[in-house]
Coordinates of C-alpha atoms in Angstrom, one line a residue:
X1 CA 47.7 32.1 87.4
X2 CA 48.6 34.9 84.7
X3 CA 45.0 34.4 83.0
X4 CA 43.5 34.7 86.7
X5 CA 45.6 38.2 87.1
X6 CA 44.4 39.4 83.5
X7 CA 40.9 38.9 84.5
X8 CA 41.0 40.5 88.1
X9 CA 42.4 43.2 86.8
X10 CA 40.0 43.4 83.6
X11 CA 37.2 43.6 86.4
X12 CA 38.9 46.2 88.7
X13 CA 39.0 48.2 85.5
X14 CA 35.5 47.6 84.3
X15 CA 34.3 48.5 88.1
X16 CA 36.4 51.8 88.1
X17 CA 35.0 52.6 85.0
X18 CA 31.5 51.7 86.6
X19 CA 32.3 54.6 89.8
X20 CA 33.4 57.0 87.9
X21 CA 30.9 57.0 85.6
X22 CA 28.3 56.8 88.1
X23 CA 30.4 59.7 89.4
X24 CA 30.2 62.1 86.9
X25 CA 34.2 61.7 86.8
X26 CA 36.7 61.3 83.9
X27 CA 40.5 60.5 84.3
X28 CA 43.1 62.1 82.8
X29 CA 47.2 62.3 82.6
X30 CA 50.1 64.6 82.0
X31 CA 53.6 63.3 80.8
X32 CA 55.5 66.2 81.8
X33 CA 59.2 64.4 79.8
X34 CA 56.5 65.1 76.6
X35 CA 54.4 67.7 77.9
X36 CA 51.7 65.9 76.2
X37 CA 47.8 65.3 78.3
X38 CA 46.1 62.1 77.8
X39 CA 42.1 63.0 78.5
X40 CA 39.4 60.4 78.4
X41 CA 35.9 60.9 76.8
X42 CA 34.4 62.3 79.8
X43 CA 37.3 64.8 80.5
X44 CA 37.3 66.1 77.0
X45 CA 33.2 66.3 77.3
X46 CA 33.6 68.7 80.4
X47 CA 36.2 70.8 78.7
X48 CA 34.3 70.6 75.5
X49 CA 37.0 69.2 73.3
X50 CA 36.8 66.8 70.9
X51 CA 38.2 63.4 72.0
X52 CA 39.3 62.4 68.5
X53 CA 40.3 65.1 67.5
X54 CA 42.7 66.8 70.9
X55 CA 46.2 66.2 69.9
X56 CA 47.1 66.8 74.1
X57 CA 49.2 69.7 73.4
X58 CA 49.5 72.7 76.2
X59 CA 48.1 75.5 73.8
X60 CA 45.0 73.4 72.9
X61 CA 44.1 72.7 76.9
X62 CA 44.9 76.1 77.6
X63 CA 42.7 77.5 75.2
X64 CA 39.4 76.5 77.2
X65 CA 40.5 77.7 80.4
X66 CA 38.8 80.9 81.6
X67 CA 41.7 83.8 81.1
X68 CA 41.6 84.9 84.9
X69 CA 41.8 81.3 85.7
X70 CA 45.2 80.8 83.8
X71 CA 47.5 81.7 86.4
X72 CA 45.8 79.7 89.3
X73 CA 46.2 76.8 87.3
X74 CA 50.0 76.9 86.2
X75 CA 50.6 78.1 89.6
X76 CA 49.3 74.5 90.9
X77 CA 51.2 73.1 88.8
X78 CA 54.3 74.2 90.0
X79 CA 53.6 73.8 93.6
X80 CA 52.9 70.0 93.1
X81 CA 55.9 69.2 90.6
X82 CA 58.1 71.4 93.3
X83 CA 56.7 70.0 96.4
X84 CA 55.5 66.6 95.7
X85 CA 52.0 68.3 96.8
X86 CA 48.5 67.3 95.8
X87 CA 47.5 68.7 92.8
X88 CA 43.6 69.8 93.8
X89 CA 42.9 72.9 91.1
X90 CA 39.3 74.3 90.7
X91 CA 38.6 76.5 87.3
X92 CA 36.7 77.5 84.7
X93 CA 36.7 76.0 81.4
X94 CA 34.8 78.2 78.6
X95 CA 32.8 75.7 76.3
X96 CA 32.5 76.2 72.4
X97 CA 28.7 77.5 72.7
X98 CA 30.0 80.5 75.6
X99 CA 28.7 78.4 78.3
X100 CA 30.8 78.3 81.3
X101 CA 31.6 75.3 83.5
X102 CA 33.0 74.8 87.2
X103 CA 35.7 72.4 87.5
X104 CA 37.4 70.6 90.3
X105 CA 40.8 68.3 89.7
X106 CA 42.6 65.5 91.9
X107 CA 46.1 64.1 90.9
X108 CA 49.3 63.0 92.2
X109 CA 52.8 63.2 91.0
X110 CA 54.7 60.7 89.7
X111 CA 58.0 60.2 89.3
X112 CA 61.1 57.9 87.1
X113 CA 63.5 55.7 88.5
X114 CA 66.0 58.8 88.7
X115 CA 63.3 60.4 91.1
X116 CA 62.7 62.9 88.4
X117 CA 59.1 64.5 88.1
X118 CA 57.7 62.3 84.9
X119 CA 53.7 62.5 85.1
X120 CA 50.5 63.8 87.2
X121 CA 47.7 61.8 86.9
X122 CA 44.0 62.2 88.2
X123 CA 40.6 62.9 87.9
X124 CA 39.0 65.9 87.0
X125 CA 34.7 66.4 87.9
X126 CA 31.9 69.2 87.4
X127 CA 31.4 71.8 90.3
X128 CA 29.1 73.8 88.6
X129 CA 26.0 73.5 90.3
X130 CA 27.9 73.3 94.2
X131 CA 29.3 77.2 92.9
X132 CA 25.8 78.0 92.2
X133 CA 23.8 76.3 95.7
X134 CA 27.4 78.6 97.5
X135 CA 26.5 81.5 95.0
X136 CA 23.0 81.5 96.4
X137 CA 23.6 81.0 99.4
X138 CA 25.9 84.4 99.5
X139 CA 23.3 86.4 97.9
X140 CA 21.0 85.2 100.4
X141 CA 23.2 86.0 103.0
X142 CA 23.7 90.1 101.6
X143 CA 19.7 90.4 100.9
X144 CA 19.3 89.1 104.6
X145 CA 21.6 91.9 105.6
X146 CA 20.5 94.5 104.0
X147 CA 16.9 93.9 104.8
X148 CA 17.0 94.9 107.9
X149 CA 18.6 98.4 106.8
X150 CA 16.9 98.8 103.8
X151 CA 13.4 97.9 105.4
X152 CA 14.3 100.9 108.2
X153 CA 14.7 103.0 105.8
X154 CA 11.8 102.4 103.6
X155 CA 9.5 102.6 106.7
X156 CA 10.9 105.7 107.5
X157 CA 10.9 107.3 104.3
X158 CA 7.5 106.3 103.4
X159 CA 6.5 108.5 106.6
X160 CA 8.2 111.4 105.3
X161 CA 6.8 111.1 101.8
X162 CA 3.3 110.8 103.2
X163 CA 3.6 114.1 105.1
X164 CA 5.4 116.1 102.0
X165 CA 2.1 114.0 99.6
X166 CA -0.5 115.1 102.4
X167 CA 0.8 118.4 102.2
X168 CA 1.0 119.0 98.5
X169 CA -2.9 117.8 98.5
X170 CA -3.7 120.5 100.7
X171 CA -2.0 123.2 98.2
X172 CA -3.4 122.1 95.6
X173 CA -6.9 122.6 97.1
X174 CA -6.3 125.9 97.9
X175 CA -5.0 127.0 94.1
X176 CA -7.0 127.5 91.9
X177 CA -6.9 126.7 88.0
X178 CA -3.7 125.5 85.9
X179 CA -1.1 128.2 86.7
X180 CA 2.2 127.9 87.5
X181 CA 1.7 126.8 91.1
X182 CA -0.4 124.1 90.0
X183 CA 2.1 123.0 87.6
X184 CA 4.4 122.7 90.1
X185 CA 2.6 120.9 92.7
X186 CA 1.8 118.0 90.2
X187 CA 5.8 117.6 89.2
X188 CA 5.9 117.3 93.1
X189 CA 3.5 114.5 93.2
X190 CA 5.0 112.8 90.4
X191 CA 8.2 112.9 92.0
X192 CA 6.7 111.1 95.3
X193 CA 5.3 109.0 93.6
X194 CA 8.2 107.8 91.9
X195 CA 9.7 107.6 94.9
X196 CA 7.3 105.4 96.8
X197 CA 7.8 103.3 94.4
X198 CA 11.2 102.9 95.4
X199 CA 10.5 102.7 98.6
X200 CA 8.3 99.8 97.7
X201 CA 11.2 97.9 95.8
X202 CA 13.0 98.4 99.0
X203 CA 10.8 96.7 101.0
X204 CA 9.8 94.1 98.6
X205 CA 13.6 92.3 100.1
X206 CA 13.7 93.5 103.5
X207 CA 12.0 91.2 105.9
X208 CA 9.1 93.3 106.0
X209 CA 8.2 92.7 102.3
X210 CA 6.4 88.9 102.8
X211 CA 4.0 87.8 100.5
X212 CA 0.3 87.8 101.0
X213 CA -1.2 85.1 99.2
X214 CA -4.2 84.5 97.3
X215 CA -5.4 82.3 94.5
X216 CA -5.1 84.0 91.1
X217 CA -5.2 83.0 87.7
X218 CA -1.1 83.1 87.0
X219 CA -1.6 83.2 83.0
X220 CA -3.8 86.5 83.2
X221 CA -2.1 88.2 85.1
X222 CA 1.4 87.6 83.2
X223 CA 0.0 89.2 80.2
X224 CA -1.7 92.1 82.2
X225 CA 1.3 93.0 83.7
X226 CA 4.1 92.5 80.5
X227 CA 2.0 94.6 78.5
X228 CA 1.4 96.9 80.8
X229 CA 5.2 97.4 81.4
X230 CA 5.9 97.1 77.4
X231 CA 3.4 100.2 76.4
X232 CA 5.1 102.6 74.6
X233 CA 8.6 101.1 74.4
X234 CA 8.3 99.9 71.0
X235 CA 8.8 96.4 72.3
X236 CA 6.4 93.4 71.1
X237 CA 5.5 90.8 73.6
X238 CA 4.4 86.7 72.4
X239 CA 2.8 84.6 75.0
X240 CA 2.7 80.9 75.3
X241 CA 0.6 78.9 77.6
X242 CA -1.1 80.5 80.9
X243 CA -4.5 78.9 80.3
X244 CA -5.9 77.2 83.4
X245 CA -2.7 78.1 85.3
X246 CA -3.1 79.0 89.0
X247 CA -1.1 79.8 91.6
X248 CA -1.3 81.0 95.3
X249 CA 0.6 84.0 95.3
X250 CA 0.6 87.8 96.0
X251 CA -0.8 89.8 93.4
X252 CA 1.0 92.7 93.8
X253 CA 4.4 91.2 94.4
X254 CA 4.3 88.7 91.3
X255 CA 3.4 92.0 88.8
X256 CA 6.2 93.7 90.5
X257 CA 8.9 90.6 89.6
X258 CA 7.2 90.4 85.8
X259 CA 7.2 94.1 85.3
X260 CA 11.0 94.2 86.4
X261 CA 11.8 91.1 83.8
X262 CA 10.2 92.8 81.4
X263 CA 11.7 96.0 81.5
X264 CA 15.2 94.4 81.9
X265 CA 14.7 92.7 78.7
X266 CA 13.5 95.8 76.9
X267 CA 16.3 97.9 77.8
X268 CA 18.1 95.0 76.8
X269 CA 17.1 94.9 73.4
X270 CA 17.5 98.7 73.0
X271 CA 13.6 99.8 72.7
X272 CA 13.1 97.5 69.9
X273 CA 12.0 93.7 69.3
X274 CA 9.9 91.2 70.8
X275 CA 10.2 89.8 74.1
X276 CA 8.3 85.7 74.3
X277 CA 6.8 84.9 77.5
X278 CA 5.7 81.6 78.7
X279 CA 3.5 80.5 81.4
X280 CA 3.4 76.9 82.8
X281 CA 2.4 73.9 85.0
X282 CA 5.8 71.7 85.3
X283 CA 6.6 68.5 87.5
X284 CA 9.8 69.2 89.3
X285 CA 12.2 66.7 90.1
X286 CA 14.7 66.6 93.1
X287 CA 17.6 68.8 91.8
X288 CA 16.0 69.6 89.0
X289 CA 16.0 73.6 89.9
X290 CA 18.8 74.5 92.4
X291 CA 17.2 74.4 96.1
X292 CA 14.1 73.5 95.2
X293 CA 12.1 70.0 96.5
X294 CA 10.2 68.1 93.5
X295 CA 6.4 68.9 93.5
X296 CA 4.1 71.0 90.7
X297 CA 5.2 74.4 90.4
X298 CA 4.1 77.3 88.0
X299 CA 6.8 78.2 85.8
X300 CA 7.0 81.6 84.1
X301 CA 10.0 82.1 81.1
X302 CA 11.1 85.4 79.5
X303 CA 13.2 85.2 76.9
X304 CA 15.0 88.2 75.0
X305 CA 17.1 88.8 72.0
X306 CA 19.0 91.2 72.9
X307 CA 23.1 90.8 73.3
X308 CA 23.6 88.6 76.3
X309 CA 26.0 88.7 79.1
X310 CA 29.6 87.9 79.5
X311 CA 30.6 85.5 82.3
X312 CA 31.4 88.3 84.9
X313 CA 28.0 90.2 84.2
X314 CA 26.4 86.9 85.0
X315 CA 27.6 85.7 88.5
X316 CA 26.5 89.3 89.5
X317 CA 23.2 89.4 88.3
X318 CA 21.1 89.4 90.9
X319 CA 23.6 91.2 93.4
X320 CA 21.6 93.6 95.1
X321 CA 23.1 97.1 93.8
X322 CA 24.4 95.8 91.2
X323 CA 23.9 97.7 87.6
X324 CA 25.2 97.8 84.3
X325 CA 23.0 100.8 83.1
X326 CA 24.8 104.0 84.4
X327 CA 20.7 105.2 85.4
X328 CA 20.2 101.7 87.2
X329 CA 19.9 101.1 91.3
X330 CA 20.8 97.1 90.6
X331 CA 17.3 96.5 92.8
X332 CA 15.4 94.9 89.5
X333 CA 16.6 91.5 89.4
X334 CA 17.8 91.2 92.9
X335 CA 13.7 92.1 93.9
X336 CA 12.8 89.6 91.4
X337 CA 14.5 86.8 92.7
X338 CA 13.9 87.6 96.4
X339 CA 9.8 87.6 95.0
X340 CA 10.3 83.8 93.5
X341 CA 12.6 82.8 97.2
X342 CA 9.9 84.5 99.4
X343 CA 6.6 82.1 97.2
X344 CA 9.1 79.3 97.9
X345 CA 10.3 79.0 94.6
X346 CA 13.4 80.0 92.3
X347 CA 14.9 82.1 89.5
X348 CA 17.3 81.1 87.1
X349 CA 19.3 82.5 84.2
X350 CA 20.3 81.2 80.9
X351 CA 22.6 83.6 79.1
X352 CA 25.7 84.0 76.5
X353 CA 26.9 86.8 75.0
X354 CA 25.4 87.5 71.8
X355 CA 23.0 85.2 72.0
X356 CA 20.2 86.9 74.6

């Protein structure tokens, strides 16, 4: 009978090994009496410890926690050694390569024959992709918002700017040579047209701005519009792939997003440096790319060397309004990415600080 108990119990082990494996989950255990953690491989993995080497002290977990993240956590804690409550924590844990990772954690609390609190136990799981598919769906949420505004207003301010434009026109015609005046009136026209542009960008995300689509050869124009955006900046540009690559997309709208990413990793780099571009075919699979069914897609990567982003820089990035760059509107990236959402496609980021 004691064999036949060993051996059910070796397979309930082997088969909760097998589900949480297939789970993505890793178990792990906190003797409060020795304040000491016991972490299995897959716990230490998501923390990016090192299972042989994590001696299960406080300092050492601690350490890979985000900062703001600290108190949450020894907050939780408290509330399930005090109240008997669940212990159900969500927090960052910074990695040893600056990557940052979403984490969620179950456990109870146990406790001696004296009712004293001895140990939490539990499980502990990767989040990171359900914060992103919420992330997205926030930012959606604010671009749907504001395109109604912003689209009124860029209707309406087009109209004005083509009266002032029509107007300058006629001036002009009716000065004659390179005076003053004329001087004047072509600082005017500069200005409008700086600020049709703007107007444009507006648009681009307000529900007004849809795509009109064509075939057109997504390699050419990739390197058309990079270099385009990259003359006289003292920025290089390397490109990679593009031949034979097509896509059904508008023309204007796609140059707009490239000419954005390009200036944004320019600025980045601080007018110097080379920026690598490249242009693909690629086989998607389901979950591959956050919100996006498998199928062929084009695929366009630019990659910088300039300094990065910290954590908080990143979840913002393509927050409409949102700028580092005291001169910026924020409308760059958040046009970019509502270009890629409105061809039925995505954009994604791969950043650490110091490292581009």
């Amino acid at each position: 009978l004691r064999k036949q108990a060993e051996e059910k119990l070796r397979e309930s082990g082997a088969r909760l090994e097998l589900a949480l494996a297939s789970a993505g989950m890793g178990l792990w255990q906190w003797d409060m009496k020795e304040d000491k953690r016991y972490f299995d491989e897959r716990v230490c993995e998501l923390l990016g410890l090192s299972h042989e080497t994590f001696s299960g002290g406080a300092a050492e977990f601690f350490s890979v926690v985000h900062p703001d993240d600290l108190q949450g956590l020894e907050k939780d804690m408290r509330r399930t050694v005090e109240t008997d409550a669940q212990y159900h924590p969500e927090y960052r844990a910074v990695r040893p390569d600056g990557s940052v990772r979403h984490l969620a954690a179950r456990g109870r609390l146990r406790r001696d024959e004296k009712g004293a609190p001895w140990l939490i136990d539990g499980l502990l799981w990767d989040v990171t992709e359900k914060k992103a598919a919420e992330a997205a769906r926030q930012s959606a949420q604010k671009l749907e918002s504001l395109g109604g505004l912003a689209g009124g207003i860029a209707h309406d301010f087009n109209n004005l700017l083509t009266g002032i434009t029509g107007n300058l026109s006629l001036i002009r015609g009716k000065i004659a040579g390179e005076g003053e005046v004329a001087e004047l009136v072509k600082e005017s026209e500069a200005a409008c047209q700086a600020a049709k542009g703007l107007a444009r960008q507006l648009l681009t995300f307000a529900s007004g701005g849809k795509p009109l689509k064509k075939p057109l050869h997504l390699g050419r124009l990739v390197r058309e519009s990079v270099e385009f955006s990259l003359r006289g900046s003292g920025v290089g540009a390397e490109f990679s792939g593009g031949e034979g690559v097509y896509a059904l997309a508008d023309r204007d709208q796609i140059f707009q997003a490239l000419q954005n990413l390009a200036m944004n990793a320019a600025q980045a780099m601080g007018g110097g440096g080379v920026i690598r571009v490249e242009t693909s075919a690629v086989d998607l699979r389901a979950g591959e790319v956050l919100q996006l069914q498998a199928g062929r897609y084009c695929a366009v990567k630019v990659s910088d060397s300039g300094p990065g982003m910290e954590p908080a820089v990143l979840a913002r990035l393509f927050e409409p309004y949102f700028s580092t760059k005291g001169s910026g509107r924020g409308l760059g990236l958040a046009v970019c990415r509502s270009i890629a959402v409105k061809h039925g496609g995505q954009i994604t980021v791969s950043a650490a600080a110091g490292r581009g």
